[in-house]
PDB file of C-alpha atoms in Angstrom:
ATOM      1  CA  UNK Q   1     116.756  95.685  73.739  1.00  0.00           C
ATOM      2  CA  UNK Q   2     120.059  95.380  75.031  1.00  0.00           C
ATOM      3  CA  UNK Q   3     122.235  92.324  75.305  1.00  0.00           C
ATOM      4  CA  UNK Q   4     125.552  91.336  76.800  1.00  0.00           C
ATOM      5  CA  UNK Q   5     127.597  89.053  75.968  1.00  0.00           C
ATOM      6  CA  UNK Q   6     129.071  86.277  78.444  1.00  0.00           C
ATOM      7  CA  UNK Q   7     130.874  84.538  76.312  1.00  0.00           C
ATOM      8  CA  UNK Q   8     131.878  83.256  72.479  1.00  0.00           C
ATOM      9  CA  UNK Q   9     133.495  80.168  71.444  1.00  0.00           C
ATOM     10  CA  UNK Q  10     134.490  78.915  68.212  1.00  0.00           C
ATOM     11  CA  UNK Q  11     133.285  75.401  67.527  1.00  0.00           C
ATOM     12  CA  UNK Q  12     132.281  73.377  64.835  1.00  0.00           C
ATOM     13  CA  UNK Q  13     132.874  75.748  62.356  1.00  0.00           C
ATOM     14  CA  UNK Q  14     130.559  78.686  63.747  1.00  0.00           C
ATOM     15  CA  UNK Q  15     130.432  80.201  67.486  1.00  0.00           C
ATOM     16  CA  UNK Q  16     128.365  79.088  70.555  1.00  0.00           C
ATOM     17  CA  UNK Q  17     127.577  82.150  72.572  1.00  0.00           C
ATOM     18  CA  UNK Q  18     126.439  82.820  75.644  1.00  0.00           C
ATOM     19  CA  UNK Q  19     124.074  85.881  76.539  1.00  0.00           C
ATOM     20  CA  UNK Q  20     122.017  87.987  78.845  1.00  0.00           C
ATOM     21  CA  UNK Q  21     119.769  90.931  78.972  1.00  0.00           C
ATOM     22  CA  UNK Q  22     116.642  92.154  81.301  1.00  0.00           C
ATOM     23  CA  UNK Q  23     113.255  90.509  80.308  1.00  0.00           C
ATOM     24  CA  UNK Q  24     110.436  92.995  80.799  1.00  0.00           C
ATOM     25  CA  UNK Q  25     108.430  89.727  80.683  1.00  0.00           C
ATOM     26  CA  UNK Q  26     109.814  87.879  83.584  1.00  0.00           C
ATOM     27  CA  UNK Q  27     111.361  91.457  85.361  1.00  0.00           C
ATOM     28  CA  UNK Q  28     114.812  89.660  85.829  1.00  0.00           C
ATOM     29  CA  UNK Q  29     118.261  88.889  83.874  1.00  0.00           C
ATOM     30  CA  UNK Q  30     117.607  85.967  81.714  1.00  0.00           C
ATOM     31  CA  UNK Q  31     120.677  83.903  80.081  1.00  0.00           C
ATOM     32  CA  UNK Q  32     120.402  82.612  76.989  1.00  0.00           C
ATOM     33  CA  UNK Q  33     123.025  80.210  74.668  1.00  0.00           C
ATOM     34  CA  UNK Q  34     122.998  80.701  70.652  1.00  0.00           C
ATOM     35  CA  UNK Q  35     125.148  79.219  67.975  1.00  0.00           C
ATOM     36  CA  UNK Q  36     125.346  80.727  64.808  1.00  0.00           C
ATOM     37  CA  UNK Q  37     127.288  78.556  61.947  1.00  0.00           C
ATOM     38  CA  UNK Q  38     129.631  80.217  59.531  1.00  0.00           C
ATOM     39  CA  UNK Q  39     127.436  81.744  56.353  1.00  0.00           C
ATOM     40  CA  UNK Q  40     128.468  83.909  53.637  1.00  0.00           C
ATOM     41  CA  UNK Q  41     127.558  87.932  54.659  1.00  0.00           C
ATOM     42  CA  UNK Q  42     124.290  89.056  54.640  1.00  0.00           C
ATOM     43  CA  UNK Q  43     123.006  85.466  54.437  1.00  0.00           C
ATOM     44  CA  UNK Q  44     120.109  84.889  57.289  1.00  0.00           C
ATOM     45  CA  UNK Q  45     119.894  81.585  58.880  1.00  0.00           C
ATOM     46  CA  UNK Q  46     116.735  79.307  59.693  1.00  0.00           C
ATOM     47  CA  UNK Q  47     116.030  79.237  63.578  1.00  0.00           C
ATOM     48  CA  UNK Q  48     115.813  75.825  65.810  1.00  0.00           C
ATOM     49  CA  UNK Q  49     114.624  76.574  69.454  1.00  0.00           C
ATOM     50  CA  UNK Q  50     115.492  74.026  72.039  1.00  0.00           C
ATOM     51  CA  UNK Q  51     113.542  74.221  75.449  1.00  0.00           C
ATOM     52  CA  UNK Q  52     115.090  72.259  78.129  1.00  0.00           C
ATOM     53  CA  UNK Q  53     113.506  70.056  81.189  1.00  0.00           C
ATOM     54  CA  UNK Q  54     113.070  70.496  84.929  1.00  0.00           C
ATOM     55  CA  UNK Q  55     115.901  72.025  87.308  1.00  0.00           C
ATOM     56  CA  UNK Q  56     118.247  72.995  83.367  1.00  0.00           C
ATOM     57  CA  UNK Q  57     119.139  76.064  82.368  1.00  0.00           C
ATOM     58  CA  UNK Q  58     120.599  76.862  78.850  1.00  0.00           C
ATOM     59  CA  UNK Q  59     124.060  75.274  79.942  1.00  0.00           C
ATOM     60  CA  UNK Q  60     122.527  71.735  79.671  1.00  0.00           C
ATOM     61  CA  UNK Q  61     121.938  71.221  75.902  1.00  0.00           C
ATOM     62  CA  UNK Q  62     124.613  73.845  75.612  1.00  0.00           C
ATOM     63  CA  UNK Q  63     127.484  71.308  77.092  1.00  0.00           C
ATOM     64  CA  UNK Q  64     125.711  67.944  76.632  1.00  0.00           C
ATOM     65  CA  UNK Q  65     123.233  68.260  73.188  1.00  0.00           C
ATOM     66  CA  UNK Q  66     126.255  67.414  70.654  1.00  0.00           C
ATOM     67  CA  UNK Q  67     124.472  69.224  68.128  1.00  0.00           C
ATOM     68  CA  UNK Q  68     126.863  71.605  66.617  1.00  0.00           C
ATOM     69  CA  UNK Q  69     127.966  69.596  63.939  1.00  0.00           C
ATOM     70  CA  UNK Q  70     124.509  69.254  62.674  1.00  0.00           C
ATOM     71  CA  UNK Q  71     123.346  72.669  62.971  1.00  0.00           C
ATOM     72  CA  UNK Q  72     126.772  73.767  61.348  1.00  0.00           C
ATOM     73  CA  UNK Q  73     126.006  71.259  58.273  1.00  0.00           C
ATOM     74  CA  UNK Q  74     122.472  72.218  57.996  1.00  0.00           C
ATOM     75  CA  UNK Q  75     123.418  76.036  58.288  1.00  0.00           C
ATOM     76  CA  UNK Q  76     120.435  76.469  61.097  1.00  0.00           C
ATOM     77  CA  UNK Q  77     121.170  78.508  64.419  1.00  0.00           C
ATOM     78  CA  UNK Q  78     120.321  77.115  67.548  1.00  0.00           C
ATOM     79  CA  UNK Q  79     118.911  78.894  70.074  1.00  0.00           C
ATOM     80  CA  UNK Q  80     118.173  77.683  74.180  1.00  0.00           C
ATOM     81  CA  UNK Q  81     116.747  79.663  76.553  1.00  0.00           C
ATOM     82  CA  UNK Q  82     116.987  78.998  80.421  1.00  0.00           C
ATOM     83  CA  UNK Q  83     113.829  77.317  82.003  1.00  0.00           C
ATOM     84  CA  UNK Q  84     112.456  80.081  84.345  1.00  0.00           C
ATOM     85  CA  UNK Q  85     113.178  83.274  85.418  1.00  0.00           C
ATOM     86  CA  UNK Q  86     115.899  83.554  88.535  1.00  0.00           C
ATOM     87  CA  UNK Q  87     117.194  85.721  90.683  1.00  0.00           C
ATOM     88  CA  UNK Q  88     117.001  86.586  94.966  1.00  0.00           C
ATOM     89  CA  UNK Q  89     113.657  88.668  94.202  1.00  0.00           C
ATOM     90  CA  UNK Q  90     112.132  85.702  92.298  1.00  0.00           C
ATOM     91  CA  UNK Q  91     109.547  83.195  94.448  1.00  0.00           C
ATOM     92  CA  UNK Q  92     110.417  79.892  94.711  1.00  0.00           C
ATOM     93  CA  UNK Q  93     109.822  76.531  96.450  1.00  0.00           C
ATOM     94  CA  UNK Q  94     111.805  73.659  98.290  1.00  0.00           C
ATOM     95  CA  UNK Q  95     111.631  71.765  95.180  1.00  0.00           C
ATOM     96  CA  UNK Q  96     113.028  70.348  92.132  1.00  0.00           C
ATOM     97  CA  UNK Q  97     109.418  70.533  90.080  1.00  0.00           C
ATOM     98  CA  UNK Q  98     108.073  73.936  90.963  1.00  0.00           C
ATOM     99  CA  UNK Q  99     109.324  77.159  91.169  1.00  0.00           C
ATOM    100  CA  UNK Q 100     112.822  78.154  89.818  1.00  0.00           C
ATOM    101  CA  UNK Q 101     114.057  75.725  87.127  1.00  0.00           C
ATOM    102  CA  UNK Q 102     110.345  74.967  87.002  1.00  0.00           C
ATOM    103  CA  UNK Q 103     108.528  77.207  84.959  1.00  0.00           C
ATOM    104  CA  UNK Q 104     106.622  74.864  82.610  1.00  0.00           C
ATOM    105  CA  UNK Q 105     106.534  77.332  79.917  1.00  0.00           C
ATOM    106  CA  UNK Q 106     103.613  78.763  80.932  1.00  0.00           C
ATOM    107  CA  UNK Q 107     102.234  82.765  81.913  1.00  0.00           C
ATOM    108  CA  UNK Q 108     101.293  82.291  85.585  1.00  0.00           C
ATOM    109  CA  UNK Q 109      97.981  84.394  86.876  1.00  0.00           C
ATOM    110  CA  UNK Q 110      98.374  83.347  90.555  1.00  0.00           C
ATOM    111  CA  UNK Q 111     100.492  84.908  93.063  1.00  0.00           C
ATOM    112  CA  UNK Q 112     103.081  85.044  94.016  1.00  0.00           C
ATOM    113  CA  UNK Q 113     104.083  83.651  90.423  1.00  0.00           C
ATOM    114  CA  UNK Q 114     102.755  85.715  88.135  1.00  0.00           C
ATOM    115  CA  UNK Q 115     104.568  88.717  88.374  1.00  0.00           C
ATOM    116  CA  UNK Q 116     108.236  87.124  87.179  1.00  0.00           C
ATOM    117  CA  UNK Q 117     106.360  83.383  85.761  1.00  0.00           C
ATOM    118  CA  UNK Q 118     106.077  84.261  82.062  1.00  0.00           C
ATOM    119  CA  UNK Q 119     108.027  82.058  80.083  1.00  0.00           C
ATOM    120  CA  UNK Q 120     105.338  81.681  77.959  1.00  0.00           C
ATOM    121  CA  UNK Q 121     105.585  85.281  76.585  1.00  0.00           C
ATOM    122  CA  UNK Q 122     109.019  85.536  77.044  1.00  0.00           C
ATOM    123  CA  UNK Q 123     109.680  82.487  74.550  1.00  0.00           C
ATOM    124  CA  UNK Q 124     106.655  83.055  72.156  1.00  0.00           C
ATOM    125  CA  UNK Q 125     107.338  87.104  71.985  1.00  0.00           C
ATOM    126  CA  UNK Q 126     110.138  88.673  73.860  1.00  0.00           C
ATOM    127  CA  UNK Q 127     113.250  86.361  72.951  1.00  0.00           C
ATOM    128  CA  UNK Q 128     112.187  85.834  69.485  1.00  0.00           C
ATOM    129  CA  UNK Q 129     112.382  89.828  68.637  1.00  0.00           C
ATOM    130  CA  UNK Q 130     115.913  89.816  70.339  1.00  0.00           C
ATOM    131  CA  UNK Q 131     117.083  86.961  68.622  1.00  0.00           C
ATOM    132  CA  UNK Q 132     115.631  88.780  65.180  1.00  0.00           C
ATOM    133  CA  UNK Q 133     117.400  91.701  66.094  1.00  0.00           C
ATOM    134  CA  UNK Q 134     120.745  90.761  67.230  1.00  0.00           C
ATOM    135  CA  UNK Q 135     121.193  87.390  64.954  1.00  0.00           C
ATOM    136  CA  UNK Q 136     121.277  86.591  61.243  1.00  0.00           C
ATOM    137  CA  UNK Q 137     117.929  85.038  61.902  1.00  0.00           C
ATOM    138  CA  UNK Q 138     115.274  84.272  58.953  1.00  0.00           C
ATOM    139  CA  UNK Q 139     112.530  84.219  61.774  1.00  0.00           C
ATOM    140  CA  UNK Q 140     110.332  82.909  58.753  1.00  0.00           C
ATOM    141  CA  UNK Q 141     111.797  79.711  59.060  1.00  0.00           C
ATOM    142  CA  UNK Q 142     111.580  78.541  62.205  1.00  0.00           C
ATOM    143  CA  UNK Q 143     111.218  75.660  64.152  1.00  0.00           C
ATOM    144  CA  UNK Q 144     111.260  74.604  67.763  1.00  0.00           C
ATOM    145  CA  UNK Q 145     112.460  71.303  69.686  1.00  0.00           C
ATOM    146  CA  UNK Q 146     112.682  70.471  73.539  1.00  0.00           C
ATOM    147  CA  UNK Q 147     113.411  67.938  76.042  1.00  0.00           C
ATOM    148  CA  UNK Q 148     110.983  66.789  79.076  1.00  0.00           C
ATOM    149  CA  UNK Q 149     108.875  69.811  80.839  1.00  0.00           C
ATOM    150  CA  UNK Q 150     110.582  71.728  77.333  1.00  0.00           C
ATOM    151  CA  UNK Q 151     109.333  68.913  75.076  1.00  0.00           C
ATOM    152  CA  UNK Q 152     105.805  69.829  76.400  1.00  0.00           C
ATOM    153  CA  UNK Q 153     106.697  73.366  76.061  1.00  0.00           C
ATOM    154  CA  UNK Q 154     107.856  72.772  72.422  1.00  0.00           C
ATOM    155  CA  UNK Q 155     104.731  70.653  71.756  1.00  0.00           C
ATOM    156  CA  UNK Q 156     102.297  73.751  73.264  1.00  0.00           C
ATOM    157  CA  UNK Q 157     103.916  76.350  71.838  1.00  0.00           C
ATOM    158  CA  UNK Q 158     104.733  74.898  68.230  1.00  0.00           C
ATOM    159  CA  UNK Q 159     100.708  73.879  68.492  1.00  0.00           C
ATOM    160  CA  UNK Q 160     100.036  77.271  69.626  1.00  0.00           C
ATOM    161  CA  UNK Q 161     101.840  79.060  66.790  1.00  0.00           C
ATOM    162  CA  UNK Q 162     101.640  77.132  63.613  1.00  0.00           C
ATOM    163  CA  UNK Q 163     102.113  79.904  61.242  1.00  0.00           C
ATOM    164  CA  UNK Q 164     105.737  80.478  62.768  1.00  0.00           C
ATOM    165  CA  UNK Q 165     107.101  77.562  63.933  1.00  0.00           C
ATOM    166  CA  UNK Q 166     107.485  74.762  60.211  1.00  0.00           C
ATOM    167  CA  UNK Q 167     107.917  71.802  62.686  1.00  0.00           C
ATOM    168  CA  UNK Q 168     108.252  70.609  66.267  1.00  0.00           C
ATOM    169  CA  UNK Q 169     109.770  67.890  67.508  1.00  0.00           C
ATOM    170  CA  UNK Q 170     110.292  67.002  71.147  1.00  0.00           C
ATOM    171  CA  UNK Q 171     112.061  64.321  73.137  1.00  0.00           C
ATOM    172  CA  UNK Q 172     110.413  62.500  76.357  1.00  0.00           C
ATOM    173  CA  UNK Q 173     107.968  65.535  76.457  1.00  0.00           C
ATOM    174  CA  UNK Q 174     105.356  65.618  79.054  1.00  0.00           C
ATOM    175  CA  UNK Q 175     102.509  65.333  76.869  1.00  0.00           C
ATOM    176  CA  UNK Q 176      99.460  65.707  79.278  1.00  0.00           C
ATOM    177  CA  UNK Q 177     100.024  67.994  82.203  1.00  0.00           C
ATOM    178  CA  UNK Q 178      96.149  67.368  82.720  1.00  0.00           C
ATOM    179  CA  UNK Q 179      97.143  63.750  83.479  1.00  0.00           C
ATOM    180  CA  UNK Q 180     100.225  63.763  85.348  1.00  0.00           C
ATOM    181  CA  UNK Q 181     101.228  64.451  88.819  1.00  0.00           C
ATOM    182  CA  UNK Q 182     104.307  67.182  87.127  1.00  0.00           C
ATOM    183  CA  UNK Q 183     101.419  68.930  85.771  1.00  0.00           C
ATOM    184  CA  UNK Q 184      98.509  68.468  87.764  1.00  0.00           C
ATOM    185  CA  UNK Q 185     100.833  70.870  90.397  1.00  0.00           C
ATOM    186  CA  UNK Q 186     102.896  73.082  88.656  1.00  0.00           C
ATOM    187  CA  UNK Q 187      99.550  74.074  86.808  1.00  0.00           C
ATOM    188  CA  UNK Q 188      97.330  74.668  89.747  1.00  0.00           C
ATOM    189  CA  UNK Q 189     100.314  76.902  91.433  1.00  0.00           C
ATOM    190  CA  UNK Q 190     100.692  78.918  88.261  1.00  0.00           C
ATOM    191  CA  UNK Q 191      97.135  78.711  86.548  1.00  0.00           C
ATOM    192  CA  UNK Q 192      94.844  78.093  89.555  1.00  0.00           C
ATOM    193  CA  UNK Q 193      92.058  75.194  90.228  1.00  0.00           C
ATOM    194  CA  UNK Q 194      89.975  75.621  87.330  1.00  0.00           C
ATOM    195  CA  UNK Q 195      91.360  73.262  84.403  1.00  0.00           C
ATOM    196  CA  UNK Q 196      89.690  74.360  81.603  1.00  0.00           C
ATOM    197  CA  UNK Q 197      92.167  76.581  81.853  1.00  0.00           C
ATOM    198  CA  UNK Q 198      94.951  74.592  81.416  1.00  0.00           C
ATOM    199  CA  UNK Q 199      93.687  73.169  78.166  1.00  0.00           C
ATOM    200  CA  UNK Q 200      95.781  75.662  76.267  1.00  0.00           C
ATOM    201  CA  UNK Q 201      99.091  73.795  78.026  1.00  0.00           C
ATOM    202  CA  UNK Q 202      98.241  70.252  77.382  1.00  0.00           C
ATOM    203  CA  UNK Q 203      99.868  69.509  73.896  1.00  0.00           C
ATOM    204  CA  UNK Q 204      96.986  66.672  73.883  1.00  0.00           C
ATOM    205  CA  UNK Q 205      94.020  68.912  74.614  1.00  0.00           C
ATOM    206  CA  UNK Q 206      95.458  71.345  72.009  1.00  0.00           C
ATOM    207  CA  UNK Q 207      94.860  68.602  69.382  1.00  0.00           C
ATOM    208  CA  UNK Q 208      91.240  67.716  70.839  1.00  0.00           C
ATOM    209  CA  UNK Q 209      90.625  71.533  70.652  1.00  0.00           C
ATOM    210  CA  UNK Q 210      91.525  71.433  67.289  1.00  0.00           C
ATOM    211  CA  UNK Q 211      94.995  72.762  67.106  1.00  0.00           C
ATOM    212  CA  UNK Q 212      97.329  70.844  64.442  1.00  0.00           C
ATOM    213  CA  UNK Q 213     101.030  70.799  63.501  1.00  0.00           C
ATOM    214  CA  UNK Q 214     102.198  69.526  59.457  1.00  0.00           C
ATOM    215  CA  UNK Q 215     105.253  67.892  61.055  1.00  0.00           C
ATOM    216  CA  UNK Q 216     105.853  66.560  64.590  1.00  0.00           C
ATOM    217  CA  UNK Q 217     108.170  64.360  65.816  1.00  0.00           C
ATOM    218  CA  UNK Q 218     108.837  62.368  68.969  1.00  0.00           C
ATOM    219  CA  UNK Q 219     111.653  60.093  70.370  1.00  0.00           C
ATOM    220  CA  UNK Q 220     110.919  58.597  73.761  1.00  0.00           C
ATOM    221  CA  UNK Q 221     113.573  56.050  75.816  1.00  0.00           C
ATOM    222  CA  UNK Q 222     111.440  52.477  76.662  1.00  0.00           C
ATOM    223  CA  UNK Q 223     113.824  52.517  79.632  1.00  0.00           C
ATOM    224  CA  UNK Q 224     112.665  56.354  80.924  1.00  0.00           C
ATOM    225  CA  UNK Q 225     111.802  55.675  84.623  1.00  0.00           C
ATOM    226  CA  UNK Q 226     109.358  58.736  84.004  1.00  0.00           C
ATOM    227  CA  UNK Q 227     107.324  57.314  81.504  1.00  0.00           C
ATOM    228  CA  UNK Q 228     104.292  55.803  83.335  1.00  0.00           C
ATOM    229  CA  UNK Q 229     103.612  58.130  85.485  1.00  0.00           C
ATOM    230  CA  UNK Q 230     104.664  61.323  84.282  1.00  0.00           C
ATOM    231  CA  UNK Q 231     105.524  61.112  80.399  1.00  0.00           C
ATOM    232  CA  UNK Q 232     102.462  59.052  78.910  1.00  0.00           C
ATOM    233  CA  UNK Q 233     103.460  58.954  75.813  1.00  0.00           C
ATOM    234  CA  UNK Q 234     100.700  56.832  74.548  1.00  0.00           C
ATOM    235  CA  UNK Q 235      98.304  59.380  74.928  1.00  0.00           C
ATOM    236  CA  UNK Q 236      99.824  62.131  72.617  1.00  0.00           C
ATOM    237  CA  UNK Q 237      99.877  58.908  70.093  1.00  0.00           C
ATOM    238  CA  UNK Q 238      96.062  58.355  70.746  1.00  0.00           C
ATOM    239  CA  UNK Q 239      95.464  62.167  70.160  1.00  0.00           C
ATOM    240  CA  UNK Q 240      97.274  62.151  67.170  1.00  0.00           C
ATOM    241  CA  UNK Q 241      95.278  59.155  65.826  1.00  0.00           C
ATOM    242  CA  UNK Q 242      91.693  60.662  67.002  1.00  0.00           C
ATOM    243  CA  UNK Q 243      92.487  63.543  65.199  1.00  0.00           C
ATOM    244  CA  UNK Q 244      94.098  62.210  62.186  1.00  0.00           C
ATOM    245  CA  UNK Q 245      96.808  64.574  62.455  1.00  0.00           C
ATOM    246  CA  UNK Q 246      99.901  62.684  61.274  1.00  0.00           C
ATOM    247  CA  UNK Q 247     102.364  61.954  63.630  1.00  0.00           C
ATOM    248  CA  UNK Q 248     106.388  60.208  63.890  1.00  0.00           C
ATOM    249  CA  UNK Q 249     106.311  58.884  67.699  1.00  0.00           C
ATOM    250  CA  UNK Q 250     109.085  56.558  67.819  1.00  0.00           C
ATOM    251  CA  UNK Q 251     110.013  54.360  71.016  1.00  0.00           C
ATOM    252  CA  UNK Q 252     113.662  54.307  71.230  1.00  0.00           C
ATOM    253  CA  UNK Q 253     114.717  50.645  73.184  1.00  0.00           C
ATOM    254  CA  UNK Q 254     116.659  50.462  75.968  1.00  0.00           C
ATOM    255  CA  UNK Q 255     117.247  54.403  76.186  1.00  0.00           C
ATOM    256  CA  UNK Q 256     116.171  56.669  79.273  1.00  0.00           C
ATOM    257  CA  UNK Q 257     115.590  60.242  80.337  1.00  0.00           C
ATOM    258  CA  UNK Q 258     119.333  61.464  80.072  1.00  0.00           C
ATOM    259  CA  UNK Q 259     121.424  63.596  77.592  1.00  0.00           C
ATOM    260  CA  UNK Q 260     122.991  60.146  76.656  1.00  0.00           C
ATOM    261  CA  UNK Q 261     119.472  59.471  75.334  1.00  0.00           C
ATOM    262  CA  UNK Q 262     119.231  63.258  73.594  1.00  0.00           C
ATOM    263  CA  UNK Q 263     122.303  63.698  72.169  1.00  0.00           C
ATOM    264  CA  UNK Q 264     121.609  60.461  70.824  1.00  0.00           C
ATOM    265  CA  UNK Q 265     119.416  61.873  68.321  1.00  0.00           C
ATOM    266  CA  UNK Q 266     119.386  65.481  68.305  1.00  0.00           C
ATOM    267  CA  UNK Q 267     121.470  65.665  65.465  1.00  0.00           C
ATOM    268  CA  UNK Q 268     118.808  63.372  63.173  1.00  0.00           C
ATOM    269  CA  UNK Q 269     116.464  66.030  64.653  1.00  0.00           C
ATOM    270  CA  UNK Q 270     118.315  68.782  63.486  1.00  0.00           C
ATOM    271  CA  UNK Q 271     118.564  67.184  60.547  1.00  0.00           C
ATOM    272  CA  UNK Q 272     114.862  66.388  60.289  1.00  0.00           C
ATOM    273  CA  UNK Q 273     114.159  69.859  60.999  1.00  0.00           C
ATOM    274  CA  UNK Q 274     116.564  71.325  58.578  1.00  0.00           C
ATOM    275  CA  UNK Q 275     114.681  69.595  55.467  1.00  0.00           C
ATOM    276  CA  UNK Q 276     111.440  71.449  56.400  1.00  0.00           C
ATOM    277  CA  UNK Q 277     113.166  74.345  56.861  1.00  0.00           C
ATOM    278  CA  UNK Q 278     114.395  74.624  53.816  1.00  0.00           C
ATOM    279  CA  UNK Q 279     110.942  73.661  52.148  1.00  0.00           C
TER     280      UNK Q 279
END
């Protein structure tokens, strides 16, 4: 697979990166950011995905996550892919939920979607055999984080795939798309009408299904104006607890939906990551 480079930049004692190559998955250029700390040669370095929210691309965690230091200090490369595919060929909506920006981490089957709407594959197969290829990546040890729409794709996918991914940990993730208006449309336009088949994109019908993770974690903001009606926290908390799969869901006070709130704690998740990693 080939890959270009956009850009390099020394930080933290490693170099962020910026890249692109042609997804046969989604049929367009995707962008991708990855920074690889320092290591001695030869050495090959745990993996921490981070799946961003509605209307980002990689840029946002990129500029805003103030993670470096902690991935530098753990030794763990840090990988974020854009949200959707993109381009003048790709479909789209009027929108800031739906469409580019907007692709929920899913593999659409309805049209016009479906020929370019395959995040799903592109995160769970394509990307990951690039990033083996190209990085020092021990793609044994990984592990996968995300923020919003990309906290439910980190919760889905980690649940999904729990022989690769060691932990998951998301922050303000949508954790029902069965029970929120976010997911209740981005799901119909990509999956259709029937929602037994969305189970498999529901991080809390996952666990009711029977799927499991041996370490999750989950900071939410008290003062997220999305909570209520989108987020729901509570109800990936009374999953957890039906199923007796344990479970760190922590309200954070006074915090909200921002990369103020994120780059809060990424770090402590990198860090919380990094010690099952290295398990």
């Amino acid at each position: 697979m080939s890959l270009e480079t956009v850009s390099t930049t020394r930080s933290h004692g490693g170099t962020q990166g910026v890249y692109t190559h042609r997804s046969a998955q989604t049929g367009t250029d995707m962008t991708f950011s990855v920074f690889v700390p320092d290591h001695a040669e030869g050495a090959k370095l745990p993996v921490l995905w981070y799946l961003s929210g509605l209307t980002c691309t990689h840029a946002n965690v990129t500029e805003k996550g103030e993670f470096r230091e902690a991935c530098a200090r753990h030794g763990i490369i840090f990988v974020a892919p854009d949200t959707s595919p993109r381009g003048e060929d790709v479909p789209d909506e009027d929108t800031y939920d739906f469409g580019k920006g907007a692709g929920f981490y899913v593999d659409a089957t309805q049209e016009p979607w479906k020929a370019n709407f395959r995040m799903r594959s592109y995160i769970e197969s394509e990307l990951p055999a690039l990033i083996g290829e190209a990085f020092p990546a021990d793609m044994a040890r990984q592990a996968i984080t995300g923020h919003s729409m990309g906290g439910h794709g980190a919760l889905t996918i980690g649940l999904r795939n729990p022989e690769r991914f060691r932990s998951i940990s998301a922050f303000s993730p949508i954790v029902s798309p069965l029970a929120c208006p976010w997911g209740e449309k981005a799901l119909t336009g990509y999956i259709g009408a029937d929602r037994t088949d969305w189970r498999e994109y529901d991080a809390c019908a996952l666990i009711a299904d029977g799927a499991r993770a041996p370490h999750l974690l989950v900071d939410q903001g008290t003062a997220d104006g999305f909570l209520e009606e989108q987020l729901k926290t509570q109800l990936l908390d009374e999953a957890c607890e039906a199923a007796g799969m344990p479970a760190t869901i922590r309200m954070q006070e006074g915090y909200d939906h921002s990369y103020y709130f994120i780059s809060t704690f990424l770090g402590e998740h990198v860090a919380w990551h990094a010690a099952h990693l290295s398990a």
